[in-house]
PDB file of C-alpha atoms in Angstrom:
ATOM      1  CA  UNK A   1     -30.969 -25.229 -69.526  1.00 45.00           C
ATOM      2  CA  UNK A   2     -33.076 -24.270 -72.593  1.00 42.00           C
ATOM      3  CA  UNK A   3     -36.669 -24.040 -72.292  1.00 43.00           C
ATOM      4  CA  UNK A   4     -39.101 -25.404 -74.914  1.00 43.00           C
ATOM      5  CA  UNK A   5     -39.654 -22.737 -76.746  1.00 42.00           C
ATOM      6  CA  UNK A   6     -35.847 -22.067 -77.247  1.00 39.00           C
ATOM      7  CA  UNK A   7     -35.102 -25.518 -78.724  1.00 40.00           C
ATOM      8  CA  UNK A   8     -35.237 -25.409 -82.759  1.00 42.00           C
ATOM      9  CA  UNK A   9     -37.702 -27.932 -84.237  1.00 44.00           C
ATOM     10  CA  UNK A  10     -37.618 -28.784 -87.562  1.00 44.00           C
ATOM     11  CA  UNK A  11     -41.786 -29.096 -87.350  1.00 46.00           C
ATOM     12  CA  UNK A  12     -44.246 -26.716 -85.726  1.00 49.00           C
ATOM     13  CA  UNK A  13     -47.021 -27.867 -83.427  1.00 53.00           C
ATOM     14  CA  UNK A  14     -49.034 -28.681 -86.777  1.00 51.00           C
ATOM     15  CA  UNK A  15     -46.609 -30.047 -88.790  1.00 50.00           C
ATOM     16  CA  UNK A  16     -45.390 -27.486 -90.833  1.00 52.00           C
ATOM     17  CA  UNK A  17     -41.840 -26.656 -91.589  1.00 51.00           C
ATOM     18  CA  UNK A  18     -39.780 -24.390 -89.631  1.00 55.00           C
ATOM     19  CA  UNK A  19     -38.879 -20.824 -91.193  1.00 58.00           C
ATOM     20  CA  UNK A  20     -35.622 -21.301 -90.478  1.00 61.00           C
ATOM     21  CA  UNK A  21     -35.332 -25.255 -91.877  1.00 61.00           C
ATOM     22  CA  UNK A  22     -36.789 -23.721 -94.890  1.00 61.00           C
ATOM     23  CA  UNK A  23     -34.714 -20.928 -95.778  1.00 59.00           C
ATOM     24  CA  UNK A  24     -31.392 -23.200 -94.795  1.00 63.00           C
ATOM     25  CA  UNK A  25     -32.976 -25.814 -97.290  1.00 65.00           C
ATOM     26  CA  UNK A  26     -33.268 -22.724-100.101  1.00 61.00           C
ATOM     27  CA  UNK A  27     -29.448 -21.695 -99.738  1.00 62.00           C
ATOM     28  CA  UNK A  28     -28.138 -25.019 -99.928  1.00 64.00           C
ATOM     29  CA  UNK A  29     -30.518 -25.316-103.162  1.00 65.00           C
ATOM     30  CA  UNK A  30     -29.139 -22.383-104.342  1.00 62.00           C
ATOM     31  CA  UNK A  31     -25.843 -23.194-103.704  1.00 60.00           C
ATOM     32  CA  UNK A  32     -26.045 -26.707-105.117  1.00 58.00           C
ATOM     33  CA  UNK A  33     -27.770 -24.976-108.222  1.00 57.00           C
ATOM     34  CA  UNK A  34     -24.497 -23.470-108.937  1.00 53.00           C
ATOM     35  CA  UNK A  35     -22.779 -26.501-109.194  1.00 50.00           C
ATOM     36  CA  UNK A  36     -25.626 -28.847-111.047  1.00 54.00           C
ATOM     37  CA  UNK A  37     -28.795 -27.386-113.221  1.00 64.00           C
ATOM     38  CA  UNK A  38     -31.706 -28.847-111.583  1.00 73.00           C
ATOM     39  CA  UNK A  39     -34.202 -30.012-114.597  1.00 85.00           C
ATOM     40  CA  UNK A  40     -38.072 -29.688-114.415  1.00 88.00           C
ATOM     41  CA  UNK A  41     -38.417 -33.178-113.784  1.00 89.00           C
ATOM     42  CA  UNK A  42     -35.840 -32.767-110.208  1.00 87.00           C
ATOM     43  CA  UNK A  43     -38.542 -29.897-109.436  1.00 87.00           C
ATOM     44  CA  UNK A  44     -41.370 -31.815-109.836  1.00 89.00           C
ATOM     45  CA  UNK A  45     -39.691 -34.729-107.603  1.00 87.00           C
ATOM     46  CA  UNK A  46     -39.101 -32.242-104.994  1.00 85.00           C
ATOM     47  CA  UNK A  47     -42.791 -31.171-105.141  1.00 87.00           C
ATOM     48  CA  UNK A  48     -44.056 -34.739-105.013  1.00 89.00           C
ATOM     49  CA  UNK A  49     -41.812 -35.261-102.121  1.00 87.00           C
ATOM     50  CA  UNK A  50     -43.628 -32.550-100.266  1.00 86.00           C
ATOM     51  CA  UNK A  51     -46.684 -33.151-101.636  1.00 90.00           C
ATOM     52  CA  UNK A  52     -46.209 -36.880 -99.464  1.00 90.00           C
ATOM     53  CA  UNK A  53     -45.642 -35.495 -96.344  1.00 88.00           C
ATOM     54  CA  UNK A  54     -48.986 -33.103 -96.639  1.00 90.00           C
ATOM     55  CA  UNK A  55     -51.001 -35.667 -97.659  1.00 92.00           C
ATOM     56  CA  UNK A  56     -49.549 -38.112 -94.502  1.00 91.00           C
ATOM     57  CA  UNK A  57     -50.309 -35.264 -92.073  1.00 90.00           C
ATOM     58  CA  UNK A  58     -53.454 -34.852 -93.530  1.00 92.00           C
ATOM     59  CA  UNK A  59     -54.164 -38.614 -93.197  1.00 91.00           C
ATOM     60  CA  UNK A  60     -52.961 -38.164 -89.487  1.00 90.00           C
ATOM     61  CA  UNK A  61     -55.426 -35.661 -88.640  1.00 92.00           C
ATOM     62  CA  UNK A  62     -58.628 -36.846 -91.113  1.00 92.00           C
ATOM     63  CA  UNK A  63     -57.888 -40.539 -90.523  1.00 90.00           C
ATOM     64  CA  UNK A  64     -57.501 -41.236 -94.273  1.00 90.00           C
ATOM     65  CA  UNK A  65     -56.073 -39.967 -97.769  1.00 92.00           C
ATOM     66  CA  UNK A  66     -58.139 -37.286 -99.248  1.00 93.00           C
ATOM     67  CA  UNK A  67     -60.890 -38.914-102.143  1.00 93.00           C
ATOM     68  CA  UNK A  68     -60.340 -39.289-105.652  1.00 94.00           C
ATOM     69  CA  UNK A  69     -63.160 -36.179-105.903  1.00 93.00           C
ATOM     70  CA  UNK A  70     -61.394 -33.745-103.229  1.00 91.00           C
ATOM     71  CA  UNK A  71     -57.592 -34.389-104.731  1.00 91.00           C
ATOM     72  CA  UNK A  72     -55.033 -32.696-103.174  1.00 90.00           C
ATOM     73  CA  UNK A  73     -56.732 -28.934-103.248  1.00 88.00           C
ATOM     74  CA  UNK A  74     -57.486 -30.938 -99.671  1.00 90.00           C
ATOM     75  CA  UNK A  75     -54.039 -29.718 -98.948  1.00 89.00           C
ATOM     76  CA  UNK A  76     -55.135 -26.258 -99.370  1.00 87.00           C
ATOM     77  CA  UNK A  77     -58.881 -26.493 -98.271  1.00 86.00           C
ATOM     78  CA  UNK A  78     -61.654 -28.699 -96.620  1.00 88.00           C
ATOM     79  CA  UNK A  79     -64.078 -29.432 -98.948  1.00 76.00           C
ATOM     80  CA  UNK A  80     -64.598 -32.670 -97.570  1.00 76.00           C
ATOM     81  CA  UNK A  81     -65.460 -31.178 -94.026  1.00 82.00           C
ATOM     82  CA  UNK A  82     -62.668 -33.261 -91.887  1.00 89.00           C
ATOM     83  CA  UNK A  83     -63.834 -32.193 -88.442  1.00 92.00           C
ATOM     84  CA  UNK A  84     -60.302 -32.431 -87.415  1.00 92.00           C
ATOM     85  CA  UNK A  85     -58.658 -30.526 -90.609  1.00 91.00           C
ATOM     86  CA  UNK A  86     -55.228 -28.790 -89.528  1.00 90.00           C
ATOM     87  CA  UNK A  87     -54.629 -26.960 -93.163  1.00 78.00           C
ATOM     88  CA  UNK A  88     -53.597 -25.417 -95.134  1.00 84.00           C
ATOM     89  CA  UNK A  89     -50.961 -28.219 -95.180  1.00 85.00           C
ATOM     90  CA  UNK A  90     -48.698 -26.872 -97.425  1.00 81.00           C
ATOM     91  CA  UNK A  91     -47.654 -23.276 -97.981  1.00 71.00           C
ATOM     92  CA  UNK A  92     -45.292 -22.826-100.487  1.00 60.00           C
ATOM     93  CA  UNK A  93     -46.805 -20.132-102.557  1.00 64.00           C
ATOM     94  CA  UNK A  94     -46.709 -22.407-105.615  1.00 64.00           C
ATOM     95  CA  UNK A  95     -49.977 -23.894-107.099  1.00 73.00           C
ATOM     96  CA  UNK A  96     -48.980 -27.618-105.464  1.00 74.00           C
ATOM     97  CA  UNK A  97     -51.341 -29.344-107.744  1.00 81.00           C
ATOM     98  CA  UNK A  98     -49.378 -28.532-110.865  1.00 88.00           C
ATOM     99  CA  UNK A  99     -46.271 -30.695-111.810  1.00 91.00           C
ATOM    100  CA  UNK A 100     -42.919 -28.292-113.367  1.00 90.00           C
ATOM    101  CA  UNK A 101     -44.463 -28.135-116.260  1.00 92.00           C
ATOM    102  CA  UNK A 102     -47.697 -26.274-115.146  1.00 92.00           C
ATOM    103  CA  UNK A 103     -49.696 -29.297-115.710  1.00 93.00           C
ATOM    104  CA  UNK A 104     -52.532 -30.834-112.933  1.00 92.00           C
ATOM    105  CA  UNK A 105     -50.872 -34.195-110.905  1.00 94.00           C
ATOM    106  CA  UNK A 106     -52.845 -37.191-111.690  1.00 95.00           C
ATOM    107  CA  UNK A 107     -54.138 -37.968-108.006  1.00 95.00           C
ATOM    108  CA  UNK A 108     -55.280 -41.607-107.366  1.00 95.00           C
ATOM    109  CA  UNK A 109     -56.622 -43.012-104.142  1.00 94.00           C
ATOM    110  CA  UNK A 110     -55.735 -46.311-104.485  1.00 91.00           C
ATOM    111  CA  UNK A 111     -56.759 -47.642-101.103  1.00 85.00           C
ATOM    112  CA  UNK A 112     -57.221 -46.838 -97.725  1.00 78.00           C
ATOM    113  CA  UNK A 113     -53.661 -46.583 -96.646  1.00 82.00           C
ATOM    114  CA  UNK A 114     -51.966 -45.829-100.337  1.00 91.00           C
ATOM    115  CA  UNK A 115     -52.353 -43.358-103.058  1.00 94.00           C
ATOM    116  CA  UNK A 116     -50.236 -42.112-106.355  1.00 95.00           C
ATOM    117  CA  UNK A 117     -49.256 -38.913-107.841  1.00 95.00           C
ATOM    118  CA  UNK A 118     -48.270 -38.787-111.432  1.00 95.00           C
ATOM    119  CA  UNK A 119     -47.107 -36.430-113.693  1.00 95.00           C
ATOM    120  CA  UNK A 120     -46.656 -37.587-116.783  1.00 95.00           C
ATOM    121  CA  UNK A 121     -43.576 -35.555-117.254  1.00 93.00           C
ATOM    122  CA  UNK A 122     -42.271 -32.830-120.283  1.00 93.00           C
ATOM    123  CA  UNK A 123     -44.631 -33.775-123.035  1.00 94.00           C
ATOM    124  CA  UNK A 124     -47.665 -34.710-120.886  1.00 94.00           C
ATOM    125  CA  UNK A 125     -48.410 -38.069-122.074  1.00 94.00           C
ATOM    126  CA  UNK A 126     -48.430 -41.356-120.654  1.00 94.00           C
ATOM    127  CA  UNK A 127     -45.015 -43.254-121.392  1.00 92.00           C
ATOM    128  CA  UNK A 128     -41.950 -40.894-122.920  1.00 91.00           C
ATOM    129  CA  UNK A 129     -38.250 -41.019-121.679  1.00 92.00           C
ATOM    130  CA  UNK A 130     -35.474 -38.940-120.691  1.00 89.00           C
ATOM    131  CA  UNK A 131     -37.752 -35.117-119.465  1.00 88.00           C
ATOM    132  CA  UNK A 132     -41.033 -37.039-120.760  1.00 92.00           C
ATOM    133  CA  UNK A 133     -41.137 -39.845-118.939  1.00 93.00           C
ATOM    134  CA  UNK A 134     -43.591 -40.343-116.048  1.00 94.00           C
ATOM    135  CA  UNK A 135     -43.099 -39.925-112.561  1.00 92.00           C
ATOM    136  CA  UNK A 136     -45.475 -41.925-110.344  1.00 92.00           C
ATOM    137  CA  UNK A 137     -44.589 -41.766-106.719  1.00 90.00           C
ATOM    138  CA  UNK A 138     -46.396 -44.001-104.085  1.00 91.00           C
ATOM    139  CA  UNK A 139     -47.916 -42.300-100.578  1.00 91.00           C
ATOM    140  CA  UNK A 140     -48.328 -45.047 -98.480  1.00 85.00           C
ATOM    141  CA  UNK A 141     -49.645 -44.747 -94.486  1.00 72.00           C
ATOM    142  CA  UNK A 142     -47.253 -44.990 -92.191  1.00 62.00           C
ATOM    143  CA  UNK A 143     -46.818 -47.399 -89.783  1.00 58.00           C
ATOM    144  CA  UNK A 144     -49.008 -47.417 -86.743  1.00 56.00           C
ATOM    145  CA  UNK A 145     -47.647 -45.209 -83.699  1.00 53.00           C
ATOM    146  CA  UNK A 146     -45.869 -43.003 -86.265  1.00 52.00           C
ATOM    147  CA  UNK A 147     -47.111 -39.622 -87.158  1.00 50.00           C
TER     148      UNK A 147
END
């Protein structure tokens, strides 16, 4: 029988990712990278992607989405003084409020439960296609009961 400590989670007690989850998610990139380039706009996906689940964990423990005015540097800080603050919520060594391209994410607070992150792609301009067209991805609450 295995005791708890033994059994690999994916998430730590605060909702950060494994070592080990991590660095088998790195060699598979690698590996895939071999087979297909991956552009600046698939990086910046994958950022925004973990750029949602920081800002849902930080929702779980604050109760909301950080403000308009604290952004997502409250990923990395608490400059809004959440009593119950768990960051830094993401760790990646990268500066996570820069899109691919080195340039900030448009952070919007739309409501209580949703919020956007933008980058507005290659050329840094609204509209553009192919590598300058916008990426807008939606962080919406989740569902009651869920963390």
């Amino acid at each position: 029988m295995k005791s708890a400590q033994s059994v690999d989670n994916s998430f730590n007690e605060r909702g950060k990712m494994n070592k080990k989850v991590v660095l088998t998610i790195c060699i598979t990139l690698a590996l895939l990278g071999g087979c297909r380039k991956f552009t600046e706009k698939d990086k910046t996906f994958s950022i925004m992607t973990g750029l949602d689940d920081a800002l849902k964990q930080y929702r779980f423990d604050c109760s909301q989405f950080p403000s308009n005015e604290v952004g997502l540097k409250g990923l990395v800080d608490n400059p809004a003084g959440c009593p119950k603050w768990k960051g830094a919520y993401i760790e990646w060594g990268i500066d996570i409020t820069k899109d691919a391209w080195g340039r900030p994410f448009i952070y919007n607070l739309v409501n209580e439960g949703e919020a956007t992150i933008i980058s507005y792609g290659a050329d840094g301009k609204p509209g553009g296609t192919g590598q300058d067209s916008d990426l807008t991805f939606e962080v919406k609450k989740r569902p009651k009961g869920q963390m």
